[in-house]
Short mmCIF file of C-alpha atoms in Angstrom, two decimals:
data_model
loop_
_atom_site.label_atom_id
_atom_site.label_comp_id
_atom_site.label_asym_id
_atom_site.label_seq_id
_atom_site.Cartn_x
_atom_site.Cartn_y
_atom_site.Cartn_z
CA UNK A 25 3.52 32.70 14.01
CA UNK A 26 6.39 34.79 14.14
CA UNK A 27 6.46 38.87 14.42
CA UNK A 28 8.61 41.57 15.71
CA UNK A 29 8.71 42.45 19.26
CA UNK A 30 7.13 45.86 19.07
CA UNK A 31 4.07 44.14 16.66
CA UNK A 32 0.94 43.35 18.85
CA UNK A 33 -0.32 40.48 18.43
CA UNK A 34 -3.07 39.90 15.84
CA UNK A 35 -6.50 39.61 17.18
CA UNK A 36 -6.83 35.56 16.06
CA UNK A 37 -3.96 33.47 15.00
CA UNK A 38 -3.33 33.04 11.12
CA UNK A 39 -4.78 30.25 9.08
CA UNK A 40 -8.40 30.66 11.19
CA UNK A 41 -9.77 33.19 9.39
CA UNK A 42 -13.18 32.82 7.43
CA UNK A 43 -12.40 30.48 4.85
CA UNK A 44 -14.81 32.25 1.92
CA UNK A 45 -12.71 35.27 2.27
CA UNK A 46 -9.85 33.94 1.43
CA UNK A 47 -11.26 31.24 -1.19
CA UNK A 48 -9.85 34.00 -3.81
CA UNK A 49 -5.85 33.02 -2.36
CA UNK A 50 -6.75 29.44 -1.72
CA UNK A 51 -7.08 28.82 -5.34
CA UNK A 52 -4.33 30.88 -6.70
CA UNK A 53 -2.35 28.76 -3.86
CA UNK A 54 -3.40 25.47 -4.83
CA UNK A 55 -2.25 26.00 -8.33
CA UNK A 56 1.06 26.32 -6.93
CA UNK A 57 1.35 30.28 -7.27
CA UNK A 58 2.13 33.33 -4.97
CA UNK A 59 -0.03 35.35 -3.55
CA UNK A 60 1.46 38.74 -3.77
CA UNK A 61 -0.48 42.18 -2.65
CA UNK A 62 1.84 44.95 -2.83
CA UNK A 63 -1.34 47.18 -1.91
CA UNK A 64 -3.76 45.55 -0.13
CA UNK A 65 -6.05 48.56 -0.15
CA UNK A 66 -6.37 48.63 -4.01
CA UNK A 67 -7.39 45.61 -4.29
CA UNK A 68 -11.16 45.63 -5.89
CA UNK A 69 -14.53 44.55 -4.65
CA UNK A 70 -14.28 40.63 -5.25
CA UNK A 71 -11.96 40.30 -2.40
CA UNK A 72 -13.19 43.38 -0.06
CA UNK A 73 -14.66 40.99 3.57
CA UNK A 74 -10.76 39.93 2.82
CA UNK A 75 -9.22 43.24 2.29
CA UNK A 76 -11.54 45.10 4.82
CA UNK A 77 -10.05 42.43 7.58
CA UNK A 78 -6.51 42.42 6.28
CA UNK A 79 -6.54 46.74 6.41
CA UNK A 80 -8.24 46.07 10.16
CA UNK A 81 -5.25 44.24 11.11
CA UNK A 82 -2.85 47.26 9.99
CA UNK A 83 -1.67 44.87 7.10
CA UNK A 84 -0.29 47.03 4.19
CA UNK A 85 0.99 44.20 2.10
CA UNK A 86 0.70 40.40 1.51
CA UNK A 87 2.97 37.70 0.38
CA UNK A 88 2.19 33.80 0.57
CA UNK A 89 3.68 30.89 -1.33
CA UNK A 90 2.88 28.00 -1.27
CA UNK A 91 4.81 24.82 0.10
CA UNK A 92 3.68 22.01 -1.87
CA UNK A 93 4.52 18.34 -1.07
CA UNK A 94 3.53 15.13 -2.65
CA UNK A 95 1.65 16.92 -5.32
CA UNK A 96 -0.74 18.84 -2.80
CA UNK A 97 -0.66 21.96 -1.31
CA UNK A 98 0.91 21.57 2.69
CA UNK A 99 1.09 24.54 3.92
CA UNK A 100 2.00 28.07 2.88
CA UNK A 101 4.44 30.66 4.04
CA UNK A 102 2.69 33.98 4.23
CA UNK A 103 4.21 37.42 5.20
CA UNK A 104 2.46 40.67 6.12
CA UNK A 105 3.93 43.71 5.86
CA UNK A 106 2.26 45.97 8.59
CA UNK A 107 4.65 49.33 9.03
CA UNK A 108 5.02 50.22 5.39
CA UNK A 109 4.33 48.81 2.25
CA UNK A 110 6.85 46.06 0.58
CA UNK A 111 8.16 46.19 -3.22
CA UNK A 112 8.43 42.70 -3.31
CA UNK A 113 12.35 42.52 -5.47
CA UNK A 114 12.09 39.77 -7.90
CA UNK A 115 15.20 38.50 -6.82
CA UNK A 116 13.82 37.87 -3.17
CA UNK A 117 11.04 35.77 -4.54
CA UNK A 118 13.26 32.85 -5.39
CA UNK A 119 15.21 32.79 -2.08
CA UNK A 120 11.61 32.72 -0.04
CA UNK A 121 10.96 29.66 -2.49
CA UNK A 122 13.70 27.93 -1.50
CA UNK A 123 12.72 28.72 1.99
CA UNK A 124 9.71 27.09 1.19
CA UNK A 125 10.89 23.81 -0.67
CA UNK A 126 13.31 23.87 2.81
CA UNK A 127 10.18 23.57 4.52
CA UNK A 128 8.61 20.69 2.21
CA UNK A 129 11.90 18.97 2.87
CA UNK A 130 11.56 19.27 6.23
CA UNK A 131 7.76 18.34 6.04
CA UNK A 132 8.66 15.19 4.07
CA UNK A 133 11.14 14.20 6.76
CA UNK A 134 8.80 14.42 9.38
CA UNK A 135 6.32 12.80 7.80
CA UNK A 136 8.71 10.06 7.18
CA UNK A 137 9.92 9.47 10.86
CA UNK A 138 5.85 9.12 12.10
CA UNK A 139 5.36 6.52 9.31
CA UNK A 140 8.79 4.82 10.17
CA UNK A 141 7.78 5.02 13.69
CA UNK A 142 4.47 4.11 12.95
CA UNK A 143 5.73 1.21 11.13
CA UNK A 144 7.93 -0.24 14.24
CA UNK A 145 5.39 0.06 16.34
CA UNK A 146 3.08 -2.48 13.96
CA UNK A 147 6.18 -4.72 13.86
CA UNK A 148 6.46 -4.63 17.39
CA UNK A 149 2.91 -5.58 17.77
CA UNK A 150 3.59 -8.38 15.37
CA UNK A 151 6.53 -9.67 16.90
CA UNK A 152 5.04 -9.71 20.42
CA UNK A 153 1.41 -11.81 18.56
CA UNK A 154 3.83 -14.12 17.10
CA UNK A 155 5.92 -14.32 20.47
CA UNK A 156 2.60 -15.72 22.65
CA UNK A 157 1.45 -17.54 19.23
CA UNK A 158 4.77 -19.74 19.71
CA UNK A 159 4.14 -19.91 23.95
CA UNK A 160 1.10 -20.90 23.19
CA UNK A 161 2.00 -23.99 20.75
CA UNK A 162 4.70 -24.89 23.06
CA UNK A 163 2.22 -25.03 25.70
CA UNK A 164 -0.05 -27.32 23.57
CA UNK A 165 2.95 -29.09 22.38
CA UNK A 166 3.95 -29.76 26.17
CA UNK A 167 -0.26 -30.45 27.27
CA UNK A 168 -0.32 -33.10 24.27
CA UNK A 169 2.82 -34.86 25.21
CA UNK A 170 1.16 -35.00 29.17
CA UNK A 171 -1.67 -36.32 27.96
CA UNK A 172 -0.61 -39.01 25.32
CA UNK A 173 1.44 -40.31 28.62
CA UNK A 174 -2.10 -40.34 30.70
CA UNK A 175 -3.91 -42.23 27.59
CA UNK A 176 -0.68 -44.90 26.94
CA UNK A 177 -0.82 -45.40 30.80
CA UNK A 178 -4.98 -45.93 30.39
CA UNK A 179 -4.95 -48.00 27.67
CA UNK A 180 -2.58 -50.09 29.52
CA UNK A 181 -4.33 -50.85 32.69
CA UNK A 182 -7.70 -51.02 30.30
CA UNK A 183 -5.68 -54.48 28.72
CA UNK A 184 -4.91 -55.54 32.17
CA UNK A 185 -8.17 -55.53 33.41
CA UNK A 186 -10.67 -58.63 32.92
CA UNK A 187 -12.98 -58.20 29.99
CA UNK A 188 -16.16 -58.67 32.55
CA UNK A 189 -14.65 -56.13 34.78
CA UNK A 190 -16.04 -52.44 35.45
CA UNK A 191 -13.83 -49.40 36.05
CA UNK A 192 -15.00 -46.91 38.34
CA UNK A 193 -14.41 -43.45 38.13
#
């Protein structure tokens, strides 16, 4: 969260508000519109545990849009205006859009790099599995060449030994 230096801080961080207050935004959001408040004290009574906390905060006027990635909403970027109220300039809405499609791009990215690193780290695991799955055939390669020696060399002495004669162990 970002705000000027002579802004105090708000009294809990965004995004961990009650939920049901802000259900109203959420689903104008998740349609893939703005949110935009120029007043947020004339807004009516559906929205007023919203409004009531916003105007508590010293927040005059509201702008989020949403950042939308992969056909869901992310994230959104939301601005309040707390030392006078904003006029929101049409032409300033499609440059914080693009800031916003920025941030999907740099959302994807990331996104990206975990599953890429996520990725190596399965090959890895299957590389080292099929590493000790070749030790261990060599080692029963090398344990079944051993013994076929010890059984030739048994068999061997068995054909040299009388018929009538026992073998002790």
């Amino acid at each position: 969260e970002w705000r000027a230096s002579d802004v105090s801080a708000r009294p809990y961080p965004m995004g961990f508000a009650d939920q049901e207050t802000q259900r109203w935004a959420v689903e104008i959001l998740m349609r893939g519109e703005i949110v935009r408040v120029r007043r947020i004290g004339d807004l009516g009574p559906e929205v007023a545990a919203w409004r009531d906390a916003m105007l508590a905060d010293g927040v005059r006027s509201y702008l989020c849009i949403p950042i939308r990635g992969e056909g869901l909403l992310d994230a959104v970027l939301g601005f309040h205006w707390l030392r006078q109220e904003a006029c929101f300039a049409e032409g300033e809405i499609p440059v914080l859009r693009l800031l916003a499609e920025l941030f999907v791009g740099a959302l994807r990215r990331k996104r990206a790099e975990l599953r890429l690193q996520e990725s190596q780290a399965r090959l890895a695991q299957v590389h080292k599995m099929e590493a000790l799955g070749t030790l261990a055939g060599g080692i029963a390669h090398d344990f079944n060449n051993q013994l076929t020696v010890m059984l030739a060399n048994a068999r061997y002495a068995m054909r040299r030994l009388p018929a009538d004669e026992e073998v002790g162990l």
